Structure formats: structure tokens, C-alpha cells
N, CA and C of each residue as an Amber inpcrd file, in Angstrom:
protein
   390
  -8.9410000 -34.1130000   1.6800000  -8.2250000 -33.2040000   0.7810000
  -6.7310000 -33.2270000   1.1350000  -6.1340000 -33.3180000  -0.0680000
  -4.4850000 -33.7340000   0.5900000  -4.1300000 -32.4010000   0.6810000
  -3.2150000 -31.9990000   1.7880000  -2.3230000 -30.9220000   1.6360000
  -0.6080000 -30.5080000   1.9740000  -0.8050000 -31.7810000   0.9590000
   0.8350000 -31.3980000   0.6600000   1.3090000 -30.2080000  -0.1730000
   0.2840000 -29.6600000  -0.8240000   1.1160000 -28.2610000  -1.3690000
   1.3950000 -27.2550000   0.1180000   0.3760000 -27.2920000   1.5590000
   1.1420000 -26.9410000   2.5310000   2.4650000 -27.2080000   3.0870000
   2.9500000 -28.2590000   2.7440000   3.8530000 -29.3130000   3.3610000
   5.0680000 -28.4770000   2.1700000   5.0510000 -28.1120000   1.5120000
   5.8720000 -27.8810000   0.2860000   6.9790000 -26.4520000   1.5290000
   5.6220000 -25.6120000   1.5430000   6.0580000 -24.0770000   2.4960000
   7.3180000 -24.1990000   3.1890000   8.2560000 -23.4190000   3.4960000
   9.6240000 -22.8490000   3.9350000   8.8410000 -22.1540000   5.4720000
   7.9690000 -22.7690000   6.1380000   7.4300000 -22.0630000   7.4030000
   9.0360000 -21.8040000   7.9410000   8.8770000 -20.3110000   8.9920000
  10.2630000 -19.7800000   9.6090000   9.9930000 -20.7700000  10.9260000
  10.9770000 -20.1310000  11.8610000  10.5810000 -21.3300000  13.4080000
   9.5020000 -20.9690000  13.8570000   8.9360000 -19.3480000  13.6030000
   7.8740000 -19.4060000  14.6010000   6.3710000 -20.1660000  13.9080000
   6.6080000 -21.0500000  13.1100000   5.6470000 -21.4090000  11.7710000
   4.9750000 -20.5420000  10.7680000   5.5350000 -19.2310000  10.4390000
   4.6610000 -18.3690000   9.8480000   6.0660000 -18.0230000   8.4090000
   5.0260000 -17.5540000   7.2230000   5.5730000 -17.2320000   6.2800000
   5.0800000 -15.3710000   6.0370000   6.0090000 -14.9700000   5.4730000
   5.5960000 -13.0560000   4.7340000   5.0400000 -13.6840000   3.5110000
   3.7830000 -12.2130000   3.6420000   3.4030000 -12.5620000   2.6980000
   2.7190000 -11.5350000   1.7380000   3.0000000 -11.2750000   0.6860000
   2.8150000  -9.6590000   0.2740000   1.4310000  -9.7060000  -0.4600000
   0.8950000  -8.8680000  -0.4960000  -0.6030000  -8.6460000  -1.2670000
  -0.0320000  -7.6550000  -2.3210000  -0.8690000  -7.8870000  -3.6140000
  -0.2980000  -6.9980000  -4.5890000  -1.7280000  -7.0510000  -5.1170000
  -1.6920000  -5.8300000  -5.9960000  -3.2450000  -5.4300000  -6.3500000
  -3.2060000  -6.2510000  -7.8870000  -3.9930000  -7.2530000  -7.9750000
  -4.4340000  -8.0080000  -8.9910000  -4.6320000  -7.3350000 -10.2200000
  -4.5940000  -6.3730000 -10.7550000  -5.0370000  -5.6040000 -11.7980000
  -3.8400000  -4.3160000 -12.0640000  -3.3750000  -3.8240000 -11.1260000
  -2.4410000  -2.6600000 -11.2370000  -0.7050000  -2.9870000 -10.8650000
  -1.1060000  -4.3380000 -10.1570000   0.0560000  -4.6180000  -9.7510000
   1.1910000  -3.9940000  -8.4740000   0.2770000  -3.0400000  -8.1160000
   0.8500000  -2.1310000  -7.1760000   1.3770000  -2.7720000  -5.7050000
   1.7980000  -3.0520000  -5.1830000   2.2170000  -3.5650000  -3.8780000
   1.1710000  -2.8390000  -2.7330000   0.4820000  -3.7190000  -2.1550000
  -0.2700000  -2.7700000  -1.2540000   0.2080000  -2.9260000   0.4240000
   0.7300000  -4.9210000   0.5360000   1.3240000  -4.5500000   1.9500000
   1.7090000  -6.1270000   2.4520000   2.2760000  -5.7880000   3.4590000
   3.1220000  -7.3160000   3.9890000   2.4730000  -7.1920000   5.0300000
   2.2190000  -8.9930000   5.4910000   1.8560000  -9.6520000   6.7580000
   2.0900000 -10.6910000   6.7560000   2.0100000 -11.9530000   7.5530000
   2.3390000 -12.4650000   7.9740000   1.2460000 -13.5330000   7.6060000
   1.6760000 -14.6960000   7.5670000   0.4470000 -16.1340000   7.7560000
   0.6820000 -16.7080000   8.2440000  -0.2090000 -17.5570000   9.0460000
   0.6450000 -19.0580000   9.3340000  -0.0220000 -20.2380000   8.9340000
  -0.3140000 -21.8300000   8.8000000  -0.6560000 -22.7840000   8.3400000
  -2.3410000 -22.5580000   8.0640000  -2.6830000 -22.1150000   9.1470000
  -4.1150000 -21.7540000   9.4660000  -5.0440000 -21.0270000   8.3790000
  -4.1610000 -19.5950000   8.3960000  -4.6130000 -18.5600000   7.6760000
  -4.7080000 -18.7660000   6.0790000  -2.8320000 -19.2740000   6.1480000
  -3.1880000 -19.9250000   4.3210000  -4.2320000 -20.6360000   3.9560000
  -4.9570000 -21.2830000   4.7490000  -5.5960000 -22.6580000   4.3390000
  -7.1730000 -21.8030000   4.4440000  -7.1420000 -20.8480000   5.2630000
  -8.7210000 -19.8590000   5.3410000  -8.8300000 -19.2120000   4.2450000
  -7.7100000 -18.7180000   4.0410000  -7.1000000 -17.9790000   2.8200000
  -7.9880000 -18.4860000   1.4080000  -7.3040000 -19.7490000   1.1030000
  -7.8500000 -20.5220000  -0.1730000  -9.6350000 -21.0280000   0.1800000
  -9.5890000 -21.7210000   1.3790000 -10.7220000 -21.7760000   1.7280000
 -11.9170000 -20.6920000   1.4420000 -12.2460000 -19.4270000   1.7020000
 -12.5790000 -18.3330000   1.6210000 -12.4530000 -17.1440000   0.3890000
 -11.3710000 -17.2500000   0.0300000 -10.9310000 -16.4790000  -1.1610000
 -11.1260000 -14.8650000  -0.3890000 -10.1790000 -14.5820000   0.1780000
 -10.4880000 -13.6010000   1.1780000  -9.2750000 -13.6790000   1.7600000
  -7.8870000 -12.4570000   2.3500000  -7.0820000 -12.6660000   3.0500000
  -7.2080000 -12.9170000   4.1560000  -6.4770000 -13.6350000   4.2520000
  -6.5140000 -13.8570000   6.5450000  -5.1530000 -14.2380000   6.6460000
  -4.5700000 -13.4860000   7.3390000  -3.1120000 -13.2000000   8.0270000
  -3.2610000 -13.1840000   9.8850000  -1.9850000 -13.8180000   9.9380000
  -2.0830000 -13.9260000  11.3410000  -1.4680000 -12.6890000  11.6380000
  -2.0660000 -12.0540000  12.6610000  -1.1820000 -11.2540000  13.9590000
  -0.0100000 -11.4320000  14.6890000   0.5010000 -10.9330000  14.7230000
   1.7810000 -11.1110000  15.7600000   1.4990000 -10.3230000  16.8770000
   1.2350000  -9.5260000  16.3020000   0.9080000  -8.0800000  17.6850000
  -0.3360000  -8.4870000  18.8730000  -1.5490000  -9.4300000  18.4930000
  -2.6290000  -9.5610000  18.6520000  -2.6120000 -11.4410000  19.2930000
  -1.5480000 -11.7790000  18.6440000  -1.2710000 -13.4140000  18.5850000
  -2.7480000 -14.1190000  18.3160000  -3.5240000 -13.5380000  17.3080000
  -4.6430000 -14.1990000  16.4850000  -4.9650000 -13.9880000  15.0710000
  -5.9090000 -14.9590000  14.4960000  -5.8720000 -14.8530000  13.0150000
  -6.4820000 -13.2730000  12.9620000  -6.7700000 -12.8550000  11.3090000
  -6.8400000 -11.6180000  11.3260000  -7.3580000 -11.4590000   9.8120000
  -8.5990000 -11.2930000   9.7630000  -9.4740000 -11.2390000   8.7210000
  -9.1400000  -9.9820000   8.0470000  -8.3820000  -9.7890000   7.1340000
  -8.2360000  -8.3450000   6.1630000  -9.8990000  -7.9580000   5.9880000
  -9.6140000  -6.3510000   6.6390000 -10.9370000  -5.6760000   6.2850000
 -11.9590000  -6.1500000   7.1550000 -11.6110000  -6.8550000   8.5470000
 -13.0610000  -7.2570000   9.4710000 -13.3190000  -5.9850000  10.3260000
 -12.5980000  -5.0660000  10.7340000 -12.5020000  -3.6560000  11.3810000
 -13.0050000  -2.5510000  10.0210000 -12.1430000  -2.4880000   9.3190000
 -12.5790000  -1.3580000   8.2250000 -12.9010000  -1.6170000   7.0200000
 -13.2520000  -2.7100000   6.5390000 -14.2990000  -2.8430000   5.4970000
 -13.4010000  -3.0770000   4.3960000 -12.1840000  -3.1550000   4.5070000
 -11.4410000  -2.9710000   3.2470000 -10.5170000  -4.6180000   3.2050000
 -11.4440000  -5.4030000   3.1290000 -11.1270000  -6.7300000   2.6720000
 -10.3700000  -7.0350000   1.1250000  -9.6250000  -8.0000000   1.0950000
  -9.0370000  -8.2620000   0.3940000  -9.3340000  -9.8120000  -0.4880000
 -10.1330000  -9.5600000  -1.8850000 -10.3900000 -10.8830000  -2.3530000
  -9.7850000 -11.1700000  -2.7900000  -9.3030000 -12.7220000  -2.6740000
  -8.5570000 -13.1050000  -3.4050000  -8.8270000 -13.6960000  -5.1040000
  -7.5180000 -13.4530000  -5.6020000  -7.5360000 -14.1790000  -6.9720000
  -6.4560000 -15.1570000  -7.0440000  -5.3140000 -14.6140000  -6.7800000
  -4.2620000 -15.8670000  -7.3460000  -3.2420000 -15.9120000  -5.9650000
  -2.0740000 -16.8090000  -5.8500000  -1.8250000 -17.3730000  -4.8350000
  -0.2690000 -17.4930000  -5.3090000   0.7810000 -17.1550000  -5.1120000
   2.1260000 -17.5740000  -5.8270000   3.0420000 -17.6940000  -4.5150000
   4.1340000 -18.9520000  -4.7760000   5.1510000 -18.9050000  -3.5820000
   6.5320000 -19.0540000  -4.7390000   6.9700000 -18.7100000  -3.5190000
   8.4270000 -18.0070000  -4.2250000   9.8240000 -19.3260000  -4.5660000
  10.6640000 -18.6070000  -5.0120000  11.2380000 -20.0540000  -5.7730000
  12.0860000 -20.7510000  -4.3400000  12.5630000 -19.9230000  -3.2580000
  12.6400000 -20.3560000  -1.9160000  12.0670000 -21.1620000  -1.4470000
  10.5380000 -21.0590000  -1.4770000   9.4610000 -21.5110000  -1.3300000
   9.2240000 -20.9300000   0.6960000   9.8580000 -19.7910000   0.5130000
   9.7160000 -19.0700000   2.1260000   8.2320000 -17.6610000   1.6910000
   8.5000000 -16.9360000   0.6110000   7.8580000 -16.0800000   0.6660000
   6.5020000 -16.4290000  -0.2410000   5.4300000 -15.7500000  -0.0380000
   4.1720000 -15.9780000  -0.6910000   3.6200000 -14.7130000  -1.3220000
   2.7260000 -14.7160000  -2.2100000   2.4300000 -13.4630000  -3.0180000
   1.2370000 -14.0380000  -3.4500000   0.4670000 -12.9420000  -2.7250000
  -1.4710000 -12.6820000  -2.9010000  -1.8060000 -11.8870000  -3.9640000
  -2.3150000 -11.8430000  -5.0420000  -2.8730000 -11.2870000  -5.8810000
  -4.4430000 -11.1580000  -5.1870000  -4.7560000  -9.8190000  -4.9860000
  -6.0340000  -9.3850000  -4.2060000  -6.9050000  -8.6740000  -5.3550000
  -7.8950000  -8.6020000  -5.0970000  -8.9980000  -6.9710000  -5.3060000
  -9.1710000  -6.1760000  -3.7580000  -8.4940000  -5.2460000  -3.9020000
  -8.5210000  -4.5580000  -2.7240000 -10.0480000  -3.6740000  -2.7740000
 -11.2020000  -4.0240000  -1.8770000 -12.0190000  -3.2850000  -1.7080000
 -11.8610000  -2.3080000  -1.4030000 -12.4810000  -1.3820000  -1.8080000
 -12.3240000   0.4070000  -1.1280000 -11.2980000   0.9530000  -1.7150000
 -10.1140000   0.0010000  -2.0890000  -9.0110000   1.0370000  -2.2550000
  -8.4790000   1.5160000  -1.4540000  -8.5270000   0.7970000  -0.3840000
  -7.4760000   1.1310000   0.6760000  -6.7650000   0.1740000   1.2610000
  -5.3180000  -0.1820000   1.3310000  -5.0350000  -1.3640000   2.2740000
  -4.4230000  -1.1320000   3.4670000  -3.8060000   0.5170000   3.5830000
  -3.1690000   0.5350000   4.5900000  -4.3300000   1.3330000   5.9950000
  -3.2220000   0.7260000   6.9440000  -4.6570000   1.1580000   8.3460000
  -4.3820000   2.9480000   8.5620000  -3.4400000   3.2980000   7.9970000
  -3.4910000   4.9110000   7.3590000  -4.2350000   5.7660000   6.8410000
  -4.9480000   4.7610000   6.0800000  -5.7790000   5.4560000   4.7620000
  -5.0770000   5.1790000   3.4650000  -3.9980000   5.2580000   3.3160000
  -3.8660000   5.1510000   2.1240000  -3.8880000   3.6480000   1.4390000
  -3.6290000   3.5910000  -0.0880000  -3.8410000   2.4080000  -1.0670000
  -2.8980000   1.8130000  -1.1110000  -1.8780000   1.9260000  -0.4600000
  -0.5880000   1.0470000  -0.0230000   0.3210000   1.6390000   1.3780000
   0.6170000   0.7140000   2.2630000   1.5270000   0.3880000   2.6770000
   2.8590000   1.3250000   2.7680000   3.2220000   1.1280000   1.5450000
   4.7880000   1.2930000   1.2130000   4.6430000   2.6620000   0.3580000
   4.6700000   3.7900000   1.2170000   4.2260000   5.1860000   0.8110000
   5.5420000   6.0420000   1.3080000   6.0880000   5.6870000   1.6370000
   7.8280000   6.3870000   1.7800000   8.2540000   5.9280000   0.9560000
   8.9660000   6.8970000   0.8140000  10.4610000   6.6830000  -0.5610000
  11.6470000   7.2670000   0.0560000  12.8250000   6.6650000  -0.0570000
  13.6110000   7.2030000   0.3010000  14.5430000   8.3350000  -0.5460000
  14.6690000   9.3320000   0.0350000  14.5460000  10.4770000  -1.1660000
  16.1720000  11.2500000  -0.1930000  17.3750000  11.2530000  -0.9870000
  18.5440000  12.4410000  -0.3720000  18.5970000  12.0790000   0.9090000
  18.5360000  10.5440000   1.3870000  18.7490000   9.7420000   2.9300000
  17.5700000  10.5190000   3.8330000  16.4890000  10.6870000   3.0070000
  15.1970000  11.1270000   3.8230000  14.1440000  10.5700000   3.6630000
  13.1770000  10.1830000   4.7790000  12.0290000   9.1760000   4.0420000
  10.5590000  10.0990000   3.7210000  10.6730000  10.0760000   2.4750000
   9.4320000  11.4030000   1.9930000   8.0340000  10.6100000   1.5580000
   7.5100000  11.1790000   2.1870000   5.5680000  10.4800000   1.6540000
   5.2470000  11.0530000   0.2510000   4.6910000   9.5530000  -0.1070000
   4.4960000  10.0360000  -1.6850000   3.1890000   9.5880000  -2.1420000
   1.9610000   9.7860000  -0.7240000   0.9450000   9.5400000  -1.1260000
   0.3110000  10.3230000   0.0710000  -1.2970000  10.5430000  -0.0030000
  -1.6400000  10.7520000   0.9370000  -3.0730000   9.8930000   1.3990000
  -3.3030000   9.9160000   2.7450000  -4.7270000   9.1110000   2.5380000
  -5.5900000   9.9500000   1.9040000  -6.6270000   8.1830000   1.6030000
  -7.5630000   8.9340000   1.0780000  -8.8770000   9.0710000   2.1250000
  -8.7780000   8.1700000   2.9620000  -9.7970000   8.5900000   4.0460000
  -9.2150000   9.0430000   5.1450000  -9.1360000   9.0910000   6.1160000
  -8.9470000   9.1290000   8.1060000  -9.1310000   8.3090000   8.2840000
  -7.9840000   7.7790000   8.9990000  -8.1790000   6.1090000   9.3370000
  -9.2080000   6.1860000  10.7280000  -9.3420000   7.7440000  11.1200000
 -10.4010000   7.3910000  12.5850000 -11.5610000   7.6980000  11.8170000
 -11.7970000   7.6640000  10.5920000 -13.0490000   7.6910000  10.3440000
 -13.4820000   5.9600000   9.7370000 -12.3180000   4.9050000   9.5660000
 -12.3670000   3.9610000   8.9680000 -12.8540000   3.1830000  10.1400000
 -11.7590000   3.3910000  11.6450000 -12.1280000   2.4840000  12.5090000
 -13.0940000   3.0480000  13.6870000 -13.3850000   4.0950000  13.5200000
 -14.6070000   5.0890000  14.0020000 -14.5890000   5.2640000  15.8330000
 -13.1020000   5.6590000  15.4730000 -11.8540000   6.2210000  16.7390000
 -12.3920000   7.9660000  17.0420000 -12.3900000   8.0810000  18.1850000
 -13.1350000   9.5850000  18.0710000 -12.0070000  10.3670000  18.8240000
């Protein structure tokens, strides 16, 4: 299988690209991580996100801890060809390890950062933290 559409990628030095998940249907932004050669290729392989760790320095199966996997549908890189964009079905409806359905739940409001969502579960009830 050729993979020169890998070969195409803007990898940074540490070989990894950002890479945003957006909810396939609503369009909503749910959250940024990271990939690297590996993950993209599990990624398509699987139809399922997998982002690498930085924090962990290993791959990182969306939703292998809390159930809230991310299937994939569509796959887009940017006209840079540095950034990437996941069109998901977010299971559960949740993507952030918060609880909530996104990520990006501050707004910056009068140079203040105000929450404009709340979870919908306990994230110690997601990762069953006591």
C-alpha cells in the first residue's frame, strides 16, 4: 500500500502534527491532540481516533479509559498541509476528560475566562477515580 499521501504531511521536528476532532454532524469542535505517523495510519486503519501522547510518550486510543471513542468519518489536512481535521461520531457525547462535549468550554468574556458549559457526567465517575 503506497503511502505517499503520509509523505505529503508538514510533520513539526518532534514528527507529530495537531489535530482537531470536530463532531461530524453538528460541526462543533470537540478537541485538539496531537498524532504522529503511527497514529494517523491506526487512525485510517481502524476508523477510530488514535492520537499520540505527549504527556504519556505513547499512542492513545480515544475513549480506551472512558468509553467515549471517537469514530471516524472523514479525514481533511489543511492547505499548509501542517494541520489535520477529524470529522468524528463522538460516542457518549462526551470528548472532554471533564465531562463535558467539548474541550473548548471557556470563552473569553470582559478579559475573563467564563464556562459556558457544564459536564454532563463526573469525570470520576467516567474514569472510576474514587
Amino acid at each position: 500500500m503506497s503511502e505517499a499521501w503520509l509523505e505529503q504531511i508538514q510533520w513539526n521536528n518532534d514528527g507529530l502534527i495537531p489535530a482537531i476532532a470536530q463532531d461530524y454532524q453538528t460541526g462543533e469542535i470537540l478537541m485538539m491532540a496531537w498524532m504522529n505517523k503511527e497514529s494517523l495510519e491506526l487512525t485510517v486503519k481502524e476508523q477510530r481516533a488514535i492520537y499520540w501522547s505527549r504527556s504519556r510518550n505513547k499512542l492513545w486510543r480515544k475513549g480506551e479509559e472512558s468509553g467515549h471513542v471517537q469514530k471516524l468519518h472523514d479525514i481533511y489536512l489543511d492547505c499548509d498541509e501542517d494541520v489535520l481535521l477529524l470529522k468524528v461520531e463522538q460516542v457518549g457525547n462526551i470528548a472532554c476528560h471533564t465531562g463535558r462535549v467539548s474541550c473548548f468550554y471557556r470563552k473569553l468574556q470582559q478579559n475573563n475566562w467564563v464556562e459556558t458549559s457544564t459536564p454532563l457526567k463526573d469525570p470520576n465517575e467516567i474514569y472510576h477515580k474514587s
